[in-house]
Structures are given as structure tokens and as C-alpha cells.
Coordinates of C-alpha atoms in Angstrom, one line a residue:
M6 CA 13.1 30.6 11.7
A7 CA 13.8 28.2 14.4
D8 CA 13.1 28.2 18.2
S9 CA 15.9 26.7 20.2
T10 CA 14.7 23.4 22.2
D11 CA 16.3 20.8 24.0
S12 CA 19.0 18.8 22.6
T13 CA 17.0 15.9 21.6
N14 CA 14.3 17.5 19.4
G15 CA 16.9 20.1 18.3
P16 CA 15.8 23.3 16.6
K17 CA 12.1 23.7 15.8
V18 CA 10.3 25.6 13.1
S19 CA 8.7 28.6 15.1
S20 CA 5.1 28.8 15.1
P21 CA 4.6 31.5 12.4
A22 CA 7.1 29.7 9.9
A23 CA 5.6 26.4 10.5
N24 CA 2.0 27.6 10.0
A25 CA 3.3 29.3 6.8
L26 CA 5.2 26.3 5.7
I27 CA 2.4 23.9 6.2
Y28 CA -0.3 25.8 4.9
V29 CA 1.2 27.3 1.9
T30 CA 2.1 23.7 0.8
L31 CA -1.5 22.7 1.5
I32 CA -3.2 25.8 -0.6
S33 CA -0.7 24.8 -3.3
F34 CA -1.7 21.5 -3.5
L35 CA -5.4 22.0 -3.2
A36 CA -5.1 24.4 -6.3
M37 CA -3.4 21.9 -8.1
G38 CA -5.9 19.3 -7.2
L39 CA -8.7 21.3 -8.2
L40 CA -7.3 22.3 -11.5
A41 CA -6.4 18.6 -12.5
G42 CA -10.0 17.6 -11.2
W43 CA -11.5 20.3 -13.6
R44 CA -11.5 17.7 -16.4
S45 CA -12.6 14.7 -14.4
H46 CA -15.1 15.8 -12.0
R47 CA -18.1 15.6 -14.4
N48 CA -16.8 12.4 -16.0
A49 CA -17.3 9.3 -14.1
G50 CA -14.9 7.3 -16.3
L51 CA -12.0 9.6 -15.5
F52 CA -13.2 10.3 -11.8
L53 CA -13.3 6.7 -11.0
K54 CA -11.0 4.8 -13.4
A55 CA -8.8 7.2 -15.5
I56 CA -8.3 4.0 -17.8
K57 CA -5.3 4.4 -20.2
S58 CA -4.8 8.0 -19.5
Q59 CA -1.1 8.1 -18.0
S60 CA 2.1 8.4 -20.0
V61 CA 5.2 6.2 -18.7
W62 CA 6.7 9.0 -17.0
A63 CA 3.7 10.2 -15.0
L64 CA 2.9 6.5 -14.2
S65 CA 6.5 6.0 -13.0
L66 CA 6.1 9.0 -10.8
N67 CA 2.8 7.8 -9.5
F68 CA 4.3 4.4 -8.5
L69 CA 6.8 6.2 -6.3
A70 CA 4.0 8.3 -4.7
V71 CA 1.8 5.2 -3.8
N72 CA 5.1 3.4 -2.3
I73 CA 6.2 6.2 -0.2
G74 CA 5.0 8.5 2.6
A75 CA 6.0 10.3 5.7
G76 CA 6.2 7.0 7.5
I77 CA 9.4 6.1 5.5
F78 CA 11.4 8.8 7.8
F79 CA 10.6 6.5 10.7
T80 CA 10.4 2.9 9.6
L81 CA 13.6 2.9 7.2
P82 CA 16.1 4.5 9.5
E83 CA 15.0 2.3 12.1
V84 CA 15.7 -0.7 10.1
G85 CA 19.2 0.8 9.4
T86 CA 19.9 1.1 13.1
I87 CA 19.0 -2.6 13.8
A88 CA 20.0 -4.5 10.5
G89 CA 22.4 -2.3 9.3
I90 CA 23.2 -1.4 5.7
T91 CA 22.0 -5.0 4.6
G92 CA 18.5 -4.1 6.2
V93 CA 18.4 -0.8 4.4
F94 CA 19.1 -2.2 1.2
A95 CA 16.5 -5.1 2.0
Y96 CA 13.7 -2.9 2.6
A97 CA 14.5 -0.6 -0.5
F98 CA 14.4 -3.7 -2.8
A99 CA 11.2 -5.1 -1.0
A100 CA 9.7 -1.9 -1.5
A101 CA 10.4 -1.4 -5.1
A102 CA 10.4 -5.0 -6.6
P103 CA 6.7 -5.8 -6.2
L104 CA 6.0 -3.3 -8.7
F105 CA 7.2 -6.0 -11.1
V106 CA 4.1 -8.1 -10.1
F107 CA 1.8 -5.4 -11.6
A108 CA 3.8 -5.5 -14.9
L109 CA 3.1 -9.2 -15.0
V110 CA -0.5 -9.5 -13.3
G111 CA -1.8 -6.2 -15.0
P112 CA -1.7 -7.6 -18.7
L113 CA -3.4 -10.8 -17.5
F114 CA -6.4 -8.8 -15.8
R115 CA -6.7 -6.9 -19.5
K116 CA -6.7 -10.2 -21.4
H117 CA -9.4 -11.5 -18.8
N118 CA -11.5 -8.3 -19.7
S119 CA -10.3 -5.5 -21.7
K120 CA -12.4 -3.2 -20.0
Q121 CA -11.1 -4.3 -16.4
W122 CA -10.6 -1.3 -13.9
S123 CA -10.3 -2.8 -10.5
M124 CA -9.4 -5.9 -8.9
T125 CA -12.7 -6.0 -7.1
A126 CA -14.6 -6.1 -10.6
F127 CA -12.5 -8.9 -11.7
I128 CA -13.4 -10.9 -8.6
M129 CA -17.1 -10.2 -8.9
E130 CA -16.8 -11.6 -12.5
R131 CA -14.8 -14.7 -11.5
F132 CA -15.9 -15.7 -8.0
G133 CA -19.1 -14.0 -7.3
R134 CA -20.5 -11.6 -4.6
P135 CA -19.4 -13.7 -1.5
L136 CA -15.5 -13.3 -2.1
H137 CA -16.2 -10.0 -3.8
I138 CA -17.7 -8.8 -0.3
L139 CA -14.6 -10.1 1.5
Y140 CA -12.0 -8.5 -0.8
S141 CA -13.8 -5.2 -0.6
I142 CA -14.0 -5.3 3.3
I143 CA -10.3 -6.4 3.6
C144 CA -9.3 -3.5 1.0
T145 CA -11.1 -1.0 3.1
L146 CA -9.7 -2.1 6.3
F147 CA -6.2 -2.3 4.7
V148 CA -6.5 1.1 3.3
G149 CA -7.8 2.4 6.6
M150 CA -4.7 0.9 8.6
Y151 CA -2.5 2.7 5.9
L152 CA -4.3 6.1 7.0
V153 CA -3.8 5.5 10.4
S154 CA -0.1 4.9 10.1
E155 CA 0.3 7.8 7.6
L156 CA -1.7 10.4 10.0
T157 CA 0.1 9.1 13.0
T158 CA 3.4 9.7 11.1
I159 CA 2.6 13.2 10.3
Y160 CA 1.2 13.9 13.8
S161 CA 4.6 12.9 15.1
V162 CA 6.5 15.0 12.8
F163 CA 4.7 18.1 13.7
Q164 CA 5.5 17.2 17.4
L165 CA 9.1 16.8 16.7
L166 CA 9.6 19.7 14.5
T167 CA 7.1 22.4 15.6
P168 CA 5.7 24.1 18.6
L169 CA 1.9 23.6 17.1
H170 CA -0.3 21.3 18.6
P171 CA -0.4 18.5 15.7
L172 CA -4.2 17.9 15.5
A173 CA -5.2 21.3 13.6
P174 CA -2.7 20.7 10.8
M175 CA -3.5 17.0 10.7
I176 CA -7.2 17.7 10.4
I177 CA -6.4 20.4 7.7
I178 CA -4.5 17.7 5.3
C179 CA -7.4 15.5 5.5
V180 CA -9.8 18.1 4.6
V181 CA -7.6 19.3 1.7
T182 CA -6.9 15.9 0.2
T183 CA -10.6 15.1 0.7
I184 CA -11.6 18.1 -1.2
Y185 CA -9.7 17.7 -4.3
T186 CA -10.1 13.8 -4.4
A187 CA -13.8 14.2 -4.0
F188 CA -13.8 16.8 -6.8
G189 CA -11.7 15.2 -9.3
G190 CA -11.3 11.5 -8.3
V191 CA -8.7 9.1 -9.5
F192 CA -7.7 11.5 -12.4
A193 CA -6.9 14.5 -9.8
S194 CA -4.8 12.2 -7.5
L195 CA -2.7 11.0 -10.5
L196 CA -1.8 14.3 -11.7
T197 CA -1.1 15.8 -8.2
D198 CA 0.9 12.9 -7.2
A199 CA 3.2 13.1 -10.2
I200 CA 3.7 17.0 -9.5
Q201 CA 4.2 16.3 -5.8
C202 CA 6.9 13.6 -6.6
I203 CA 8.9 16.0 -8.8
L204 CA 8.9 18.4 -5.8
I205 CA 9.7 15.6 -3.3
F206 CA 12.7 14.6 -5.6
V207 CA 14.0 17.9 -5.7
L208 CA 13.6 18.4 -1.6
I209 CA 15.2 15.0 -1.1
I210 CA 18.3 15.9 -3.2
V211 CA 18.8 19.0 -1.6
A212 CA 18.4 17.3 1.8
V213 CA 20.9 14.6 0.8
I214 CA 23.5 17.3 -0.1
V215 CA 23.1 19.3 3.2
I216 CA 23.4 16.3 5.2
A217 CA 26.5 14.9 3.1
V218 CA 28.1 18.3 3.5
N219 CA 27.5 18.6 7.4
V220 CA 27.6 15.3 8.5
R221 CA 30.9 13.3 8.2
P222 CA 31.5 10.5 10.4
S223 CA 35.2 9.2 11.0
S224 CA 36.4 5.8 9.6
E225 CA 36.9 5.0 13.2
A226 CA 33.4 5.7 14.1
I227 CA 32.1 3.5 11.5
Q228 CA 34.3 0.5 12.4
Q229 CA 33.5 1.1 16.4
V230 CA 29.6 1.2 15.6
G231 CA 29.4 -1.3 12.9
L232 CA 26.1 -1.8 10.8
V233 CA 28.4 -2.2 7.7
K234 CA 28.7 -6.2 7.6
P235 CA 25.8 -8.4 6.4
T236 CA 23.6 -9.6 9.0
K237 CA 21.3 -12.6 9.6
M238 CA 18.4 -10.3 10.1
G239 CA 19.3 -8.1 7.0
G240 CA 18.9 -11.6 4.8
E241 CA 15.8 -12.5 6.4
L242 CA 14.3 -9.1 5.7
F243 CA 14.9 -9.6 2.0
V244 CA 12.5 -12.6 2.3
I245 CA 10.1 -11.2 4.7
L246 CA 9.5 -7.7 3.5
T247 CA 9.5 -8.7 -0.1
L248 CA 6.8 -11.6 0.5
A249 CA 4.9 -8.8 2.8
I250 CA 4.9 -5.9 0.6
A251 CA 4.3 -7.7 -2.7
F252 CA 1.1 -9.4 -1.2
S253 CA -0.1 -6.4 0.6
N254 CA 0.0 -4.3 -2.6
M255 CA -2.4 -6.6 -4.3
Y256 CA -4.9 -5.2 -1.8
H257 CA -4.1 -1.6 -2.1
Q258 CA -6.8 0.0 -4.7
G259 CA -3.9 2.6 -5.5
F260 CA -1.8 0.3 -7.3
W261 CA -4.4 -1.2 -9.3
Q262 CA -5.7 2.3 -10.4
R263 CA -2.2 3.0 -11.6
T264 CA -1.9 -0.3 -13.2
F265 CA -5.3 0.3 -15.3
A266 CA -4.4 3.8 -16.0
S267 CA -1.2 2.9 -18.2
R268 CA -2.1 3.3 -21.9
N269 CA -0.8 -0.1 -22.8
D270 CA 1.1 -3.1 -21.5
R271 CA 4.3 -1.8 -23.1
E272 CA 4.3 1.3 -21.2
L273 CA 3.1 -0.4 -18.0
R274 CA 6.2 -2.6 -18.0
W275 CA 8.3 0.8 -18.7
A276 CA 6.8 2.5 -15.8
T277 CA 7.2 -0.4 -13.3
F278 CA 10.7 -0.4 -14.5
F279 CA 11.4 3.1 -13.9
G280 CA 9.2 3.5 -10.8
F281 CA 11.6 0.4 -9.3
W282 CA 14.6 2.5 -9.6
M283 CA 13.0 5.7 -8.3
V284 CA 11.5 3.8 -5.2
F285 CA 14.8 2.1 -4.6
I286 CA 17.0 5.0 -4.7
V287 CA 14.6 7.3 -2.4
T288 CA 14.0 4.4 0.0
A289 CA 17.7 3.6 0.4
L290 CA 18.8 7.1 0.8
V291 CA 16.2 7.8 3.6
G292 CA 16.9 4.4 5.1
M293 CA 20.8 5.3 5.3
A294 CA 19.9 8.0 7.8
G295 CA 19.9 5.3 10.5
P296 CA 23.6 4.0 10.0
L297 CA 24.5 7.3 9.5
A298 CA 23.0 8.7 12.7
A299 CA 24.8 6.0 14.5
W300 CA 28.1 6.7 12.8
A301 CA 27.9 10.5 13.6
G302 CA 26.9 9.8 17.1
T303 CA 23.7 11.7 16.9
W304 CA 21.9 8.7 17.9
S305 CA 23.0 5.7 20.1
A306 CA 21.7 2.1 20.7
D307 CA 22.3 3.1 24.4
S308 CA 20.2 6.2 24.4
D309 CA 16.5 6.5 25.3
V310 CA 16.0 7.9 21.6
P311 CA 14.2 5.1 19.8
G312 CA 15.8 4.1 16.4
S313 CA 12.6 5.4 14.6
S314 CA 13.8 8.8 15.3
A315 CA 17.4 8.3 13.9
F316 CA 16.5 10.6 10.8
F317 CA 15.5 13.4 13.1
T318 CA 18.5 13.3 15.3
I319 CA 20.6 14.4 12.2
I320 CA 18.2 16.9 11.3
A321 CA 18.4 18.4 15.0
S322 CA 22.2 18.8 14.7
L323 CA 21.7 20.9 11.5
S324 CA 20.5 24.5 11.0
G325 CA 17.0 25.6 11.5
W326 CA 16.0 26.1 8.0
V327 CA 16.7 22.2 7.2
S328 CA 13.8 21.4 10.1
G329 CA 11.8 23.9 7.7
L330 CA 12.6 22.0 4.4
T331 CA 11.9 18.7 6.2
L332 CA 8.5 19.9 7.3
V333 CA 7.7 20.9 3.6
L334 CA 8.8 17.3 2.5
T335 CA 7.0 15.3 5.1
T336 CA 3.7 17.5 4.4
S337 CA 4.0 16.8 0.5
L338 CA 4.8 13.1 1.1
S339 CA 1.6 12.8 3.5
C340 CA -0.7 14.5 0.8
C341 CA 0.9 12.0 -1.6
A342 CA -0.1 9.0 0.4
I343 CA -3.4 10.3 2.1
D344 CA -5.0 11.3 -1.2
T345 CA -4.0 7.9 -2.7
C346 CA -5.6 6.1 0.3
Q347 CA -8.8 8.2 0.1
T348 CA -9.3 7.3 -3.7
A349 CA -8.4 3.9 -3.1
L350 CA -11.0 3.9 -0.1
F351 CA -13.8 5.5 -2.2
A352 CA -13.1 2.7 -5.0
S353 CA -13.1 0.0 -2.3
L354 CA -16.4 1.2 -0.9
Y355 CA -18.0 1.9 -4.2
D356 CA -17.2 -1.6 -5.5
L357 CA -18.5 -3.2 -2.2
V358 CA -22.0 -1.7 -3.1
E359 CA -21.6 -2.8 -6.5
Q360 CA -21.7 0.7 -7.8
K361 CA -25.6 0.8 -7.1
V362 CA -25.4 3.8 -4.7
N363 CA -25.1 7.2 -5.5
I364 CA -21.6 8.4 -5.9
W365 CA -22.1 11.5 -3.6
I366 CA -23.2 9.1 -0.6
V367 CA -19.8 7.2 -1.1
R368 CA -17.9 10.4 -1.0
A369 CA -19.8 11.4 2.2
A370 CA -18.9 8.0 3.7
V371 CA -15.1 8.5 2.9
V372 CA -15.2 12.0 4.4
L373 CA -16.9 10.4 7.6
L374 CA -14.4 7.6 7.8
N375 CA -11.5 10.1 8.3
V376 CA -13.0 10.8 11.7
P377 CA -12.2 7.4 13.5
V378 CA -9.0 7.3 11.5
I379 CA -7.8 10.6 12.9
L380 CA -8.9 9.5 16.5
L381 CA -6.9 6.3 16.0
A382 CA -3.8 8.2 14.7
M383 CA -3.9 10.5 17.9
R384 CA -3.3 7.2 20.0
A385 CA 0.2 6.9 18.2
P386 CA 0.0 3.3 17.5
D387 CA 3.5 1.7 16.3
I388 CA 3.6 2.6 12.7
L389 CA 5.7 -0.7 11.8
Q390 CA 3.4 -2.8 13.6
V391 CA 0.2 -1.2 11.7
Y392 CA 2.1 -2.2 8.5
L393 CA 3.1 -5.7 9.7
L394 CA -0.4 -6.6 10.8
A395 CA -2.0 -5.5 7.3
D396 CA 1.0 -7.4 5.2
L397 CA 0.4 -10.6 7.1
M398 CA -3.5 -10.6 6.4
A399 CA -2.7 -10.1 2.7
S400 CA -0.3 -12.6 2.7
A401 CA -2.7 -15.2 4.0
T402 CA -5.5 -14.3 1.8
I403 CA -4.3 -13.0 -1.5
L404 CA -3.0 -16.1 -3.6
P405 CA -6.4 -17.9 -3.9
V406 CA -7.9 -14.7 -5.4
L407 CA -5.1 -14.6 -7.9
C408 CA -5.6 -18.1 -9.0
G409 CA -8.4 -17.3 -10.7
L410 CA -6.5 -15.8 -13.6
S411 CA -5.3 -19.0 -14.5
R412 CA -7.2 -20.8 -17.1
R413 CA -5.9 -24.2 -15.7
L414 CA -7.6 -23.5 -12.6
D415 CA -11.1 -23.0 -13.7
F416 CA -12.3 -25.6 -11.7
I417 CA -11.7 -23.6 -8.5
H418 CA -15.1 -22.4 -7.0
W419 CA -15.5 -19.2 -4.7
T420 CA -15.9 -21.6 -1.8
D421 CA -12.5 -23.2 -2.5
A422 CA -11.0 -19.7 -2.5
L423 CA -12.6 -18.5 0.5
V424 CA -11.5 -21.6 2.5
G425 CA -8.0 -21.0 1.2
C426 CA -8.1 -17.5 2.7
F427 CA -9.1 -18.6 6.2
G428 CA -6.8 -21.3 5.7
G429 CA -3.9 -19.0 5.2
I430 CA -4.7 -17.4 8.8
I431 CA -5.1 -21.0 10.4
A432 CA -1.8 -21.7 8.9
V433 CA 0.1 -19.0 10.8
G434 CA -1.5 -19.8 14.1
C435 CA -0.5 -23.5 13.5
F436 CA 3.1 -22.9 12.6
G437 CA 3.1 -20.6 15.6
Q438 CA 2.0 -23.4 18.2
A439 CA 4.6 -25.8 16.7
Y440 CA 7.4 -23.5 16.5
L441 CA 6.8 -21.6 19.9
G442 CA 5.5 -24.7 21.7
N443 CA 2.5 -23.7 23.2
R444 CA -1.0 -22.6 21.9
H445 CA -1.2 -19.0 23.6
D446 CA 2.2 -17.7 22.3
G447 CA 1.6 -19.7 18.8
W448 CA -1.8 -18.2 18.0
R449 CA -0.7 -14.7 19.2
L450 CA 1.7 -14.8 16.2
L451 CA -1.1 -13.7 14.1
L452 CA -0.7 -10.2 16.0
L453 CA 3.0 -10.1 15.7
D454 CA 3.4 -9.0 19.3
G455 CA 7.2 -9.2 19.0
G456 CA 7.4 -6.7 15.9
L457 CA 9.6 -7.3 13.1
Y458 CA 12.9 -7.6 14.6
V459 CA 13.2 -10.7 16.8
D460 CA 15.9 -13.0 17.5
D461 CA 14.3 -16.1 16.1
E462 CA 12.7 -17.4 12.9
R463 CA 9.0 -16.8 13.9
V464 CA 8.0 -13.9 11.6
L465 CA 9.8 -15.3 8.8
G466 CA 8.2 -18.6 9.1
A467 CA 4.8 -16.7 9.5
F468 CA 5.2 -14.9 6.4
C469 CA 6.3 -18.1 4.6
F470 CA 3.6 -20.4 6.0
A471 CA 0.7 -17.7 5.4
P472 CA 0.5 -17.9 1.5
L473 CA 1.6 -21.7 1.5
G474 CA -1.1 -22.6 3.9
S475 CA -3.8 -20.5 1.8
M476 CA -2.8 -22.8 -1.1
V477 CA -2.8 -26.1 0.5
F478 CA -6.3 -25.4 2.1
M479 CA -7.6 -24.2 -1.1
F480 CA -6.5 -27.3 -3.1
F481 CA -7.5 -29.7 -0.3
F482 CA -11.0 -28.2 -0.2
A483 CA -11.3 -28.2 -3.9
G484 CA -10.4 -31.8 -4.0
L485 CA -12.7 -32.9 -1.1
R486 CA -15.6 -30.8 -2.9
M487 CA -14.8 -32.6 -6.3
A488 CA -14.9 -35.7 -4.7
V489 CA -18.2 -35.4 -3.1
T490 CA -19.7 -34.0 -5.9
R491 CA -18.6 -36.9 -8.1
L492 CA -20.0 -39.5 -5.2
L493 CA -23.4 -37.6 -5.5
G494 CA -23.5 -37.8 -9.2
R495 CA -23.6 -34.1 -9.8
P496 CA -21.9 -32.1 -12.6
Q497 CA -18.6 -30.7 -11.7
F498 CA -18.1 -26.8 -11.6
K499 CA -16.0 -25.2 -14.2
Y500 CA -15.6 -21.4 -14.8
E501 CA -16.5 -20.3 -18.3
K502 CA -16.5 -16.9 -20.0
R503 CA -19.6 -15.9 -21.7
K504 CA -19.2 -16.4 -25.3
D505 CA -21.6 -13.8 -26.4
T506 CA -19.9 -10.9 -24.7
G507 CA -16.3 -12.1 -25.1
S508 CA -15.5 -10.4 -21.8
E509 CA -18.1 -10.8 -19.3
A510 CA -18.2 -14.1 -17.3
S511 CA -20.3 -16.6 -15.7
L512 CA -20.0 -18.3 -12.6
T513 CA -22.5 -21.2 -13.1
A514 CA -21.4 -24.9 -13.4
K515 CA -20.8 -26.2 -16.7
E516 CA -24.2 -27.9 -17.2
S517 CA -26.3 -24.9 -16.2
R518 CA -26.9 -22.3 -18.6
Q519 CA -28.6 -19.8 -16.5
P520 CA -27.0 -16.4 -17.3
E521 CA -25.7 -14.4 -14.3
A522 CA -26.4 -10.5 -14.2
E523 CA -23.9 -8.9 -16.2
I524 CA -21.1 -6.8 -14.5
N525 CA -20.8 -4.0 -16.8
P526 CA -17.8 -1.6 -16.3
I527 CA -19.0 1.8 -15.4
S528 CA -19.6 4.0 -18.6
D529 CA -18.1 7.5 -18.9
T530 CA -21.4 9.3 -17.8
K531 CA -22.0 12.4 -16.1
C532 CA -21.4 12.2 -12.1

């Protein structure tokens, strides 16, 4: 099954075996996706929303699916090789804990509008078109960055484990997921993700058992290498990663689709609880591959092999069939991540055009957007760097939007929230300039050039000042606007729900009774 190669890459899966494993896996997922989509492909309600369609366990598995992808085999072990066990558990906690945010915020959205089906629909109701456009564009860019990082990962995996050129199977993965998500929409993605996660659980358990039996580092090696004791960087990662992932999840439509797919608030809370432990266990197990590789001697900080490849150095030391198992596992994870991103991308684009464009045009746009994503992925950008940039952008812009849920903040106008979003970005640059002592390096902190693992607190400060700055700018501008309005003798803005509908909202000032165009959720009509 495996061809012998150099000691760095270890045994590779042969071309015939690699083709068989990849394409049988993809054909199986295509069949599952089309069968799942048979129920939803003619029903716009299930295709776009799938509201209240998922049980606790199905939703728990879906929360796992939207949290993981093939990239975990690179980013998590790398954290372990740098920040040790503390860093691994920091990452695992940070990946899992933000699910509880949806258990808290999801019911608030439903209370605001019982027919709520996406974050963008809420923003349209509460803040109006300008902020709706901004959020939809950020969502589209954000999900696009996730797609780039996921395809970069699978491209690298195929290079490491097979003699195949990675481009062809990478394109086929995109084609397969595009077909069944375009056919069945959100409902098909939810059902296939649940089934895929069950398979992934089985494969990870088998992989853990095989590694535990064959890789047994001595206590002397563990003491010599270290990575066991708590580290300063590991402690900082608890804060940085938790903030980064919690805020970035707010821009991922896949999380909102799953939140509103819960049957009720009680089942949503249970699903996030079970999902937390699933995500925590899977990410912690994968992340421990980093320290384990260092203890076992398959990876060393002195070698030319990057820490992101630590997991694959362990695989290289095992039998060839383990490489085949890893190939199936990474292909399955990529299908989970990519189909979720594609349905999220569709939702973002459809919201951007206010659901006024033919649904097939939006489907075609999603297909076309795969082309630049694949081209960017072939350039092999730093996966963690891509995630960090997206996370920092989310941290700087999401809190002003969430403030719209509070009845006590009904005085917040869309201009206040917009200024807050840009203020969060400005705050990071100002902090960088003050902390690093010069304008050039300070404002380049917005790009996070040094990555996550730096010797100082610049990254920690950036992720703390981004949300703080957005709130300061928003409230400062709101106060300034209200003061000017009062001086001019004009009535103050106050957001009010429309009494006649009970769920729809008006963005007019209190004194103005001009009704806005109603933003009605899409009815369950034929696509």
C-alpha cells in the first residue's frame, strides 16, 4: 500500500491506493449528500435555513464539524511543540468554549424575532442596510479565508502522504461538496456533517490506539525535552485564542445555521454542552501529537522540519496503512469543513443581495468563487496566519453589532456601530504604535507579521484592545451624536419594534412614524 520515500516524509500511500481511498471516500460523501438533499432541494425553508430541524445529538456532531477541519493536524501539534501541554489545552479550550456563547446569544435572537434565521437578517432589522452590507462582506471574506486555509491544508496533506499532484484531488473535493450543497443546501450539509463526524470519531480512535501502542517515549526523554510544565505563552494563549475564536465564530454563518437549526433553546444548550466536550477531546488528542513527536524523537526543534509537521513525523514512523487511514481522515475532515464553508458563503451572498436575486445565480457565484480560492490555496499561505488575520478582524468589529440585542442600548444608531467597528481596528494600530515605539511596526501589528508565537505581549494586547477599542469608539461617537442632536433641537434616535407585527422592526427615529419596508423571512416555497 505504501511506497518507500525519504525519512522525513516516511512511507507514502501508493498512487493507485491513494486514488482509491480519496475517490471512494468522496463518492460515498457525494451519495450521502445527494440523498440528504433529496428532501430539501425543492424546499427553500430547508435549503436556506433548516430551522428547528436538528436533534440534540445531530446538532452536537454538527458543532464538532464546524469547529474542525484538516488544518487541526498542522496548527494544533505546532502549538504543542512551542507552548507544550499548556498550549494544547489552551487551544482545545479556546476551540470548544465559544460554543456556549451561542447557547446564550441564540435565544436572544429568537426572542428578538421568533422567525430569525441568520445574523445578517437581524442586522438588517436592527441597524439597516449600511451595516448589513458591511457585515455580509466581512462574512464573505471571512469564510473565503477559511476555505483558503482548508484547501491549503489538504494540498499539503496530499503532498506529504501521496505521490499524486495535489491539484486534481483538491479540485474534485470542491466539486463534490459544491454539487451536494448546491443540491441540498444547509439541510444536506447538516446531515452529511453528522455522518462524517461519526466516521471521523471512529478513525481518530483507531489512530490514537495505533499511536499509543507504537509510540512510547521514555520518562527520561520527556524530562529532557520538557513541554510538560506550564508556560507563560501557554497562559497567554488561553486569553488570545479564546477571544479570537469566540469573536470570529460570530462571523461564520455555519455556526448561526446550526444555532437556528436547534429545535428549541433547551436542546440548543444541551447540544453546545455535548459539542464542547466533543471538540475539546478531539482537539486535545490531535494537539498532543506535537509534544509526543518531540518526546519520541520523530521531531526536534533543531531539525529543519517545522513544528506544524510534527503529527506527520509520527505517521511517517508507523506502517504504511496508517498513512492511508490518515488520508481518509483528512479527506473526511476537509469535506466537513468545505461544505460548511460553502453553505455559509451561499448564505452570506444571498443575504448581501437581500434575497432578491434568483437562487441559482447565487449558487453559480459560489461555484465561481471556488476558482480564486483554489488559486490562493496553491500558493500555500501560512495557515495559522490566515486564521489570525480573520480572528483579529472579527475581534475588532463584532461587539458593536451584538450590542443591538440589548434593550438598554436602543439608542445605538447604525452610525455608532459602524464607527465602533472601524474604531476597533484603529485601536489595534494605536496600541501597536504605543507598545512598539514606532508608527511603522505599530500599524503593521494589524497584519500580525510576527505570527502568534512572539516573545512579548503584542498579540495579547492586539486581541484585548480590538474589542475594547470598538466599544469605546462606539459609545464616544454615540454620546457626541446625541449631544449634537440635542443642540440642534432634533428628536433623539430610539430603536423600536413594530407593534403591529410583533417581530419586524423599524429603524426610524422615535418621532418619525414612517414604516420601513418589512424584512420578512423567506417562506418555505419551491426553489
